[in-house]
Tab-separated table of C-alpha atoms in Angstrom:
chain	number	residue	atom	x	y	z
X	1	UNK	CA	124.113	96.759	119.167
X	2	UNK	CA	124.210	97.003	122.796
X	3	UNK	CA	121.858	100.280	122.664
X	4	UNK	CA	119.644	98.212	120.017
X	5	UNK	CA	119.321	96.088	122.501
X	6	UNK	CA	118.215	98.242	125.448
X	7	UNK	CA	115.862	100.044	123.614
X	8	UNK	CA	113.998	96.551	122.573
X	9	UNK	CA	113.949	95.517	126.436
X	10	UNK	CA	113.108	99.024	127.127
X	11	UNK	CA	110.366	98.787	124.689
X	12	UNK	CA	109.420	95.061	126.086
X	13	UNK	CA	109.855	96.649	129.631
X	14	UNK	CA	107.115	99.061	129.014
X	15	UNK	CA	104.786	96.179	127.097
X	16	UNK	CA	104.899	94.673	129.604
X	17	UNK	CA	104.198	97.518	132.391
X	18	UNK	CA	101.616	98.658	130.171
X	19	UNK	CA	99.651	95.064	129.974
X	20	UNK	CA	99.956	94.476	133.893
X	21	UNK	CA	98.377	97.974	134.492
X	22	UNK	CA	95.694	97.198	131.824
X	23	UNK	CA	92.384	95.938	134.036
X	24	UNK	CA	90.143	93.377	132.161
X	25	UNK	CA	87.220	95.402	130.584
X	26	UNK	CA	83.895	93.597	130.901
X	27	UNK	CA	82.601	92.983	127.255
X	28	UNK	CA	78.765	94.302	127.296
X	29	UNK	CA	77.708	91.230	125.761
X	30	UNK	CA	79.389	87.666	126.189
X	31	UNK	CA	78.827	86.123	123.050
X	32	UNK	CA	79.695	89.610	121.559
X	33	UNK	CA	77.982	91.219	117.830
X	34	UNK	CA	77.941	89.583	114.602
X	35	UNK	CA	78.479	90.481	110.933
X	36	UNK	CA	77.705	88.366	108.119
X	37	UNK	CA	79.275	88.855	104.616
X	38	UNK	CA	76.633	87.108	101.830
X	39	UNK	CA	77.369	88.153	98.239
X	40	UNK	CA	78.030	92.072	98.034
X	41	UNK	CA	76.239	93.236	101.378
X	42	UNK	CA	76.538	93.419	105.306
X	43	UNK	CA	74.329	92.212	108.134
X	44	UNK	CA	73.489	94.307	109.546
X	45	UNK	CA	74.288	96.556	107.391
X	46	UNK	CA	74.222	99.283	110.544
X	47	UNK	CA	75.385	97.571	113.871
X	48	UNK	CA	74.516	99.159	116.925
X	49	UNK	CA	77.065	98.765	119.897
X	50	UNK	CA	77.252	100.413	123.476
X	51	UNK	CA	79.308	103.439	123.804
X	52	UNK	CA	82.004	103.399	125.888
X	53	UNK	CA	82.194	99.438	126.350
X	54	UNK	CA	84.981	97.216	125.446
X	55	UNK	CA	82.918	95.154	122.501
X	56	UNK	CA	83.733	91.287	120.436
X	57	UNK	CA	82.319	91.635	117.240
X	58	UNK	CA	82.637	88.141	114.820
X	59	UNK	CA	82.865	88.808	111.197
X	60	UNK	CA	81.656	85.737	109.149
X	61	UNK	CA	82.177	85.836	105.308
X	62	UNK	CA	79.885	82.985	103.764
X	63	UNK	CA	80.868	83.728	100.061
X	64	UNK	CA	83.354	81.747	98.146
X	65	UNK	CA	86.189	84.254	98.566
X	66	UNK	CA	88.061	86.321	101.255
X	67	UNK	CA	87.384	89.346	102.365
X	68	UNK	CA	89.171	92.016	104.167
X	69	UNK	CA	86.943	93.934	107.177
X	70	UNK	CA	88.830	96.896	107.190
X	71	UNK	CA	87.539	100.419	109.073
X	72	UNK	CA	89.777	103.185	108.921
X	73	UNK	CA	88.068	104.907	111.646
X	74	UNK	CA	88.235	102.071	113.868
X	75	UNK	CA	91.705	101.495	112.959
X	76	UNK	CA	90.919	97.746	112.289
X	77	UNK	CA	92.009	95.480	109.022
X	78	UNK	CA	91.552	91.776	109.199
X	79	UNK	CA	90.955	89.512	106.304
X	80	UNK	CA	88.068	86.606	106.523
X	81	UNK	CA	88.806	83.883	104.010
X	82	UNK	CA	86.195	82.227	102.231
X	83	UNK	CA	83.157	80.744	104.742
X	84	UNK	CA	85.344	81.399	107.385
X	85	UNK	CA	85.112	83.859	110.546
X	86	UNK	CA	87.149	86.386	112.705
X	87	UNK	CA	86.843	88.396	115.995
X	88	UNK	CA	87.301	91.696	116.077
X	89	UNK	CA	87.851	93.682	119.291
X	90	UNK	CA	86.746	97.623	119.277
X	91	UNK	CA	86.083	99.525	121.870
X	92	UNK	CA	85.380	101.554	124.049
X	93	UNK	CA	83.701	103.673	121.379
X	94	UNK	CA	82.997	106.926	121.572
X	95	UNK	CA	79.412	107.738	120.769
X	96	UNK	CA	79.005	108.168	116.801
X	97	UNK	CA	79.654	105.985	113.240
X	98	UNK	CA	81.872	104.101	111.898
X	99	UNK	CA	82.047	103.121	108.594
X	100	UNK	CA	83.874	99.949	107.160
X	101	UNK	CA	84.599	98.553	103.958
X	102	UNK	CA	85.324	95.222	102.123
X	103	UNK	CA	88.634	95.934	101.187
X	104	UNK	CA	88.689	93.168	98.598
X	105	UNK	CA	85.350	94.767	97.155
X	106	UNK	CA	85.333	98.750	98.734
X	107	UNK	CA	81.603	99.459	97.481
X	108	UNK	CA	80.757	97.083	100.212
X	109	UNK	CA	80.410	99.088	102.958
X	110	UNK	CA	78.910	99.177	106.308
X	111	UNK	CA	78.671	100.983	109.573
X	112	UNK	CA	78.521	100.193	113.567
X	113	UNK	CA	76.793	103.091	115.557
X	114	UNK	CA	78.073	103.440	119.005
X	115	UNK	CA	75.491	104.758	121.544
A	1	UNK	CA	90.769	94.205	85.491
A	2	UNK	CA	90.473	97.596	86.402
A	3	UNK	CA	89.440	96.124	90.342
A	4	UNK	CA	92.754	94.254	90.274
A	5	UNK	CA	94.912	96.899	88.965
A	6	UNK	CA	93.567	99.193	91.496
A	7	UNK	CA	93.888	96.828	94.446
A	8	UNK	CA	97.031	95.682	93.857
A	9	UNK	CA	98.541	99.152	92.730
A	10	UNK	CA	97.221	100.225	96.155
A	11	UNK	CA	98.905	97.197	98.156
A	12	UNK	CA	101.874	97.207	96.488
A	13	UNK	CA	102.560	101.278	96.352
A	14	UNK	CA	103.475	101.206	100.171
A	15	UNK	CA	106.255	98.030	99.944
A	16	UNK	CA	107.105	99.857	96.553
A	17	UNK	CA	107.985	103.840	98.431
A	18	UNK	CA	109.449	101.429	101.328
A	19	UNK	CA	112.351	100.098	98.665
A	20	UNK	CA	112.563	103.061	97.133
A	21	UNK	CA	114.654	104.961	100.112
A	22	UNK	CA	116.382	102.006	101.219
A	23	UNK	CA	117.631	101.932	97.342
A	24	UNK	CA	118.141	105.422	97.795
A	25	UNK	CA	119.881	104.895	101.037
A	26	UNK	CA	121.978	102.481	99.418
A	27	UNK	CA	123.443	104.645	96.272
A	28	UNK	CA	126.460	103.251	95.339
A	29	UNK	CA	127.309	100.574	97.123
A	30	UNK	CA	128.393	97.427	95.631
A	31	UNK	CA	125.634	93.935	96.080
A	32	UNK	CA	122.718	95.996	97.143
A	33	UNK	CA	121.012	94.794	94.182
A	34	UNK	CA	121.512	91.212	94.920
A	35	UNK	CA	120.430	91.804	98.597
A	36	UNK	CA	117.235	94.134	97.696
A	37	UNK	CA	116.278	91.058	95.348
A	38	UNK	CA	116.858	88.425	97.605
A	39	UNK	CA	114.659	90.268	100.221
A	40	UNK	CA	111.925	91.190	97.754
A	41	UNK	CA	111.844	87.139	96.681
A	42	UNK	CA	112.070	86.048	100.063
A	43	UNK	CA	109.088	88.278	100.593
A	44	UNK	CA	106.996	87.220	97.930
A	45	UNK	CA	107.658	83.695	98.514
A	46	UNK	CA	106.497	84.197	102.696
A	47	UNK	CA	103.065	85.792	101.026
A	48	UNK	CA	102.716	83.077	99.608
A	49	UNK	CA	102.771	80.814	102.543
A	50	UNK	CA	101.055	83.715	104.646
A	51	UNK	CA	97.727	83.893	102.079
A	52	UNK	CA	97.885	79.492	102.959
A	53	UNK	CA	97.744	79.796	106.623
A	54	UNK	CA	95.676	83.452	106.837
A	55	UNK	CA	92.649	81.448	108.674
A	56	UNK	CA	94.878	79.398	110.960
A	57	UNK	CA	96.631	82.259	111.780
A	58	UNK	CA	93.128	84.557	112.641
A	59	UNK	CA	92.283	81.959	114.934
A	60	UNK	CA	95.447	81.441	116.942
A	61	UNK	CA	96.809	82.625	119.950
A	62	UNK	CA	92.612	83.020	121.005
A	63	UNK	CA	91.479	84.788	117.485
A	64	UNK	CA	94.563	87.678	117.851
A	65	UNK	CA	97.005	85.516	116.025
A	66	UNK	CA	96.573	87.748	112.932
A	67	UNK	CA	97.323	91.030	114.761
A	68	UNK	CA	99.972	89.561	116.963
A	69	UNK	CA	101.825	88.475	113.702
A	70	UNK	CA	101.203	91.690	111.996
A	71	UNK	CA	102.811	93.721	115.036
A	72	UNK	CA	106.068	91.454	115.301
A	73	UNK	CA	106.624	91.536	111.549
A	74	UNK	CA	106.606	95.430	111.810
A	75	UNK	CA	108.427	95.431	114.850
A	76	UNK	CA	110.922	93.710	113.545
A	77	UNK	CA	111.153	96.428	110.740
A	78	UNK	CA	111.618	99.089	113.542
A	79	UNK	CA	113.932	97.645	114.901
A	80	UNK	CA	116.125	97.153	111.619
A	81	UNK	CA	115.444	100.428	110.501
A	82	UNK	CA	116.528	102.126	113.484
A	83	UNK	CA	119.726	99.818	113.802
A	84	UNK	CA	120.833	101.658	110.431
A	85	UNK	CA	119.826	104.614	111.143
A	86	UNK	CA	121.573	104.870	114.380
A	87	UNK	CA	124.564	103.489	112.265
A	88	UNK	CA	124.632	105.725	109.381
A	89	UNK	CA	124.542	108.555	112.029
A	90	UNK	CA	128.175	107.416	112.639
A	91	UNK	CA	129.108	105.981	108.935
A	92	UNK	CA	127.283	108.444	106.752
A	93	UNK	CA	129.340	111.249	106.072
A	94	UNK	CA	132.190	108.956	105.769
A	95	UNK	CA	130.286	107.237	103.214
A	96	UNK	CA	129.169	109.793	101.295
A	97	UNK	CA	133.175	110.955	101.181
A	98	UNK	CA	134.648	107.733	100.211
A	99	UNK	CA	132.327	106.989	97.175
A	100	UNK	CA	132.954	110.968	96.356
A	101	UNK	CA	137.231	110.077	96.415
A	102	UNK	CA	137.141	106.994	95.251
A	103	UNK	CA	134.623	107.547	92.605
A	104	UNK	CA	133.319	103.818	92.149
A	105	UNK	CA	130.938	101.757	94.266
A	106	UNK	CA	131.742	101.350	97.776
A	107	UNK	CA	131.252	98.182	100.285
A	108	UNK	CA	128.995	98.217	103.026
A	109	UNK	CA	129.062	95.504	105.566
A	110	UNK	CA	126.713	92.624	105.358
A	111	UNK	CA	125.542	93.200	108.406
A	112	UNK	CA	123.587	96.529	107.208
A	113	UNK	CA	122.854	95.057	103.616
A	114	UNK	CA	121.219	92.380	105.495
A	115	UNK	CA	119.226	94.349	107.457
A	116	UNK	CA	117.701	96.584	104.718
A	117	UNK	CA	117.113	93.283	102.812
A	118	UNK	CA	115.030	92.131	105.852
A	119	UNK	CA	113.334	94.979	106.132
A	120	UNK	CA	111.940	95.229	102.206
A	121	UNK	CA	111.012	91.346	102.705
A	122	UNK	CA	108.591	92.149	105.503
A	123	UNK	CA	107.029	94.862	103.718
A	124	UNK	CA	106.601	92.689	101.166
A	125	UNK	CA	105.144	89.923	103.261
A	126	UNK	CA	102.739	92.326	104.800
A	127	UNK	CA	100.879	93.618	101.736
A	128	UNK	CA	101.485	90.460	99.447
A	129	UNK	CA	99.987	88.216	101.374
A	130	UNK	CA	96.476	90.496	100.712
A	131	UNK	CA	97.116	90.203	97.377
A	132	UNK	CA	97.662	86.886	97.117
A	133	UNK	CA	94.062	86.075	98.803
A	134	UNK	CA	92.196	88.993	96.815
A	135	UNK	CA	93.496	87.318	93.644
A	136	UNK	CA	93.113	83.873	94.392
A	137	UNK	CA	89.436	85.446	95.399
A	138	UNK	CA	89.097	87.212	91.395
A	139	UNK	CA	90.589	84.019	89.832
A	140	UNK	CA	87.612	81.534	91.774
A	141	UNK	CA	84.949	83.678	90.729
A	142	UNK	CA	85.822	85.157	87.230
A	143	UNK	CA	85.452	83.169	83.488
A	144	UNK	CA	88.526	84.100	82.313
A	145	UNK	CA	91.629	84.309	84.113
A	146	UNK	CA	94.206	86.295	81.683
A	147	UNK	CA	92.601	89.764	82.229
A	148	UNK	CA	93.037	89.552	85.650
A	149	UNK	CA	96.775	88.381	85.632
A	150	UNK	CA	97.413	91.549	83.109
A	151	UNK	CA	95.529	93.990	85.357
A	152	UNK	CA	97.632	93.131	88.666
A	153	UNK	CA	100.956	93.413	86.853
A	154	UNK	CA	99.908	96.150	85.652
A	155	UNK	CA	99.222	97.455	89.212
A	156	UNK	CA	102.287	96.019	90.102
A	157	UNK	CA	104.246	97.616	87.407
A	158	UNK	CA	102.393	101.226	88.435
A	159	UNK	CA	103.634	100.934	91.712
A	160	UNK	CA	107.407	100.271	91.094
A	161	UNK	CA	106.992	102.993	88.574
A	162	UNK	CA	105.722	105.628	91.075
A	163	UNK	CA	109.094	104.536	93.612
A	164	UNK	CA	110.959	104.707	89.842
A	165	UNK	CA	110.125	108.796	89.664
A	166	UNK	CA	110.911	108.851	93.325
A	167	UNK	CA	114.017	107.369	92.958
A	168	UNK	CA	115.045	109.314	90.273
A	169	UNK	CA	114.293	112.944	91.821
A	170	UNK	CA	115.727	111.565	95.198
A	171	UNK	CA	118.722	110.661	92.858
A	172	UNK	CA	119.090	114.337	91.951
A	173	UNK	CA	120.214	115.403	95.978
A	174	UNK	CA	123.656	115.445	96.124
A	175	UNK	CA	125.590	112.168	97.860
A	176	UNK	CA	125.879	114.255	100.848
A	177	UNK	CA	122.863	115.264	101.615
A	178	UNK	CA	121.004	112.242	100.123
A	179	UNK	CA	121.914	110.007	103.710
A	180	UNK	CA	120.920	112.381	105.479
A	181	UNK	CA	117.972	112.497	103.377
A	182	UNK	CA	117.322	109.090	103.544
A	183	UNK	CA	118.066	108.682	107.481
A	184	UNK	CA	115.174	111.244	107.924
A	185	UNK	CA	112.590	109.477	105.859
A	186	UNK	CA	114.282	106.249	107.525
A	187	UNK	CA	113.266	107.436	111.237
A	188	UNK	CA	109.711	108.546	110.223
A	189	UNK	CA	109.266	104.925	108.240
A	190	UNK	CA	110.378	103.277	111.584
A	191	UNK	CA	108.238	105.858	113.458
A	192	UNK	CA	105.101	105.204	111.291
A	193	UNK	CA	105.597	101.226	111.695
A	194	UNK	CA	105.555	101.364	115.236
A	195	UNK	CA	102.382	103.886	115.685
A	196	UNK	CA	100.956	100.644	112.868
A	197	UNK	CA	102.110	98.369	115.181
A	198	UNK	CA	100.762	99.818	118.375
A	199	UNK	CA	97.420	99.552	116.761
A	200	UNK	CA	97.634	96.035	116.125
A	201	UNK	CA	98.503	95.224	119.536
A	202	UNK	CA	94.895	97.293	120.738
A	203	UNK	CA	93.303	95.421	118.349
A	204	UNK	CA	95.116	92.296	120.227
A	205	UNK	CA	93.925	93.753	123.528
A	206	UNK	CA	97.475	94.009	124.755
A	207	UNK	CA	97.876	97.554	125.169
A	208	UNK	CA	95.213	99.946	125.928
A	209	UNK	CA	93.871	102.394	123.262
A	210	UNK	CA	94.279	105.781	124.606
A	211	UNK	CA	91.757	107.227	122.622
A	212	UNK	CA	90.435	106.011	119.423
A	213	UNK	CA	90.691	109.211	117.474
A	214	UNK	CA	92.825	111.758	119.155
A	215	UNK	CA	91.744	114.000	115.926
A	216	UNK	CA	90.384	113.462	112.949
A	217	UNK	CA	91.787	115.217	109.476
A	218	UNK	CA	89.985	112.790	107.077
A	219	UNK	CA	88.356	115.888	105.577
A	220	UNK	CA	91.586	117.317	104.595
A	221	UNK	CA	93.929	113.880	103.805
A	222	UNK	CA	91.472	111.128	104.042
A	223	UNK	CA	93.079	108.104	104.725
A	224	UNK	CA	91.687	106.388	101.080
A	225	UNK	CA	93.310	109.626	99.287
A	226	UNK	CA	96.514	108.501	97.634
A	227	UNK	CA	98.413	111.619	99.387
A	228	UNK	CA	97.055	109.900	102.394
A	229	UNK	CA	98.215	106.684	101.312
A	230	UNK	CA	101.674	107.758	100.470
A	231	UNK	CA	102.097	109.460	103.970
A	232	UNK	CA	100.342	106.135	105.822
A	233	UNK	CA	103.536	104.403	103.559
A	234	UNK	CA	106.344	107.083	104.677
A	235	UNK	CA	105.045	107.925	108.300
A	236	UNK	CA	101.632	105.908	109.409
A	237	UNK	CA	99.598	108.802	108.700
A	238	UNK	CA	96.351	107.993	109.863
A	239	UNK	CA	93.266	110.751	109.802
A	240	UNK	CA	91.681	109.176	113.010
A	241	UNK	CA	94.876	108.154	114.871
A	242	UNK	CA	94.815	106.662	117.901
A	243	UNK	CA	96.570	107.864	121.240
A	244	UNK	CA	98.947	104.948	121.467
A	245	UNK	CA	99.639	105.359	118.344
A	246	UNK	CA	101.137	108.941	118.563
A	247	UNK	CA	102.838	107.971	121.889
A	248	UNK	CA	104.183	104.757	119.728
A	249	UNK	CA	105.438	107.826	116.333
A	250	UNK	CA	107.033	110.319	118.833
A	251	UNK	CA	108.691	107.869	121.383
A	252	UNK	CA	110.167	106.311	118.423
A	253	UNK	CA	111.619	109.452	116.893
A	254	UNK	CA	112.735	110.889	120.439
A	255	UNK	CA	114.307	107.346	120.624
A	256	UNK	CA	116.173	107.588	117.837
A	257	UNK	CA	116.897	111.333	117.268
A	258	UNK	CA	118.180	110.759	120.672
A	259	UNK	CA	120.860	107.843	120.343
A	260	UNK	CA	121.962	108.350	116.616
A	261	UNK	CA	123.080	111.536	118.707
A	262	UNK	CA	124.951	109.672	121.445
A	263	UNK	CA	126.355	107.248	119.124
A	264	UNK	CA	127.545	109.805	116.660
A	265	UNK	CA	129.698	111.330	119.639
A	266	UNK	CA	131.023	108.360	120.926
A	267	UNK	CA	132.131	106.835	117.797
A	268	UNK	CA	135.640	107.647	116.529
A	269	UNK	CA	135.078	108.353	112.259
A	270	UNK	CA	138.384	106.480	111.054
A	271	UNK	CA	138.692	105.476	107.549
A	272	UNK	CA	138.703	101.944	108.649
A	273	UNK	CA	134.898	101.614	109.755
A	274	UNK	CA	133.332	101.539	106.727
């Protein structure tokens, strides 16, 4: 148990190292992106973001049941309940796309082009 | 129907491969059943509450509350997992002997029992909770209820059936080789966890990403592919992985390859450990 234990501290240790050393990225926009969820379709359906940029993207789902925002290439799952909202944090993108799906609903789908 | 079978088979296969090696990791000893179920219920019941509180829990903690929770619930796992591995390095063969000589189920401490139990419940909170919200979702919108209910058991009831065949073959491997067997796929399941949650804590913005696809093999095992699914279950295969997420796999493994070593030296095997 003792060894359990140092690894988890050691693992804390290095959290915590790892947060300190971690300067604030400036988001490119304050308020961030949005994507709205209405019936079976995106908007936008394409999001253009800033390469290369820390960037706050809120997903709002306005139908009558959750959703899951989920992008395997941007290593992001969240689920949005019904009329309700999230934030999503990506970034800093390499130029390109990156699709994501309604995982509640997968022929959903929509992308976010970094530039 | 189909839509609810499929999503359901698909959130439930990873809790489902999950319980299968800790069952196999568990032949032959005596309450494991009772302690599997408890931790299964206790997990079902938490998804329960989870799918409840899913939008308080997005917006706490400044929106991250979702990820934060995520990452603690799988640490947790890592941490369980790689407290029994690091003790079946030192109680394994011994084990494996005593329910060969004594030929009838064998006790295992609670302490163990207890942890594997924990560990199925929070793979069972994880991906129930979705489940719980995607069918509450179906059930809103849809006329008729029953054929909805019939196609997520019957997800459910594909999933347990795919960690049945597992099982089975896995029962095939001798009771000597089957821990160490099981400790392998153990260490990778505990590595794979902590490369998931890694990710969640980038997505938190508490560590930094180190490169948001150090490759990407989605051409050959795309991450929706149910090889790719199974291997996101066993290891936290990923096609696009991130770097902290590799550093998260292999520190893990070194971690524990490395003191399941030192602890398998230090520790006397007597007869009177197990």
């Amino acid at each position: 148990m003792t060894k359990l234990s140092l690894f988890t501290f050691a693992l804390l240790a290095t959290f915590a190292a790892v947060q300190a050393a971690d300067t604030p990225v400036q988001t490119a926009n304050a308020d961030g992106y949005t994507i709205i969820l209405k019936d079976r379709a995106w908007s936008p359906v394409d999001l253009v973001v800033p390469a290369g940029q820390k960037v706050k993207i809120t997903v709002k789902n306005l139908n009558d049941k959750p959703a899951e925002f989920e992008s395997a290439t941007l290593n992001r799952e969240k689920v949005v309940t019904q009329h309700g909202e999230i934030t999503v944090f990506v970034g800093p993108l390499d130029a390109g796309h990156y699709s994501y799906v309604n995982d509640f609903d997968r022929t959903t789908t929509g992308t976010i082009t970094a530039k | 129907m189909l839509a609810a079978l499929l999503l359901v088979f698909r959130e439930s296969l990873e809790a489902a491969l999950v319980i299968t090696v800790i069952l196999a990791a568990t032949r032959g000893v005596t309450k494991r059943g009772h302690y599997m179920m408890a931790g299964i219920g206790i997990g079902a019941a938490g998804a329960g509450v989870l799918a409840i509180f899913t939008g308080a829990l997005s917006h706490s903690l400044g929106g991250v509350g979702a990820e934060l929770f995520n990452a603690a619930v799988l640490l947790l796992a890592v941490g369980l997992l790689s407290w029994h591995v690091i003790w079946m390095g030192s109680h394994g063969k011994e084990m494996a002997r005593e329910t060969k000589q004594l030929g009838h189920d064998i006790t295992l401490g609670i302490k163990p029992l207890s942890a594997l139990a924990i560990v199925s419940a929070t793979t069972v909170l994880r991906e129930g909770s979705e489940i719980v919200l995607f069918m509450q979702g179906l059930l809103a919108s849809a006329d008729h209820s029953a054929p909805l209910f019939i196609g997520g058991i019957l997800g459910l009831l594909c999933a347990v059936g795919v960690g049945m065949v597992m099982y089975f073959g896995m029962a095939r491997i001798p009771l000597g080789k089957l821990f160490a067997a099981t400790n392998v796929l153990m260490m990778l399941i505990a590595a794979g966890m902590a490369g998931k949650a890694a990710n969640y804590l980038v997505a938190a913005g508490w560590l930094p990403e180190f490169g948001n696809r150090i490759w990407d093999t989605s051409r050959i095992i795309s991450n929706d592919s149910w090889i790719g699914k199974a291997l996101s279950a066993f290891m936290g295969y990923s096609a696009t992985p991130t770097g902290i997420q590799i550093l998260f796999f292999t520190g893990t493994i070194a971690a524990l390859v490395l003191m399941a070593r030192t602890y398998a030296e230090t520790v006397p095997r007597t007869a009177s450990q197990a």
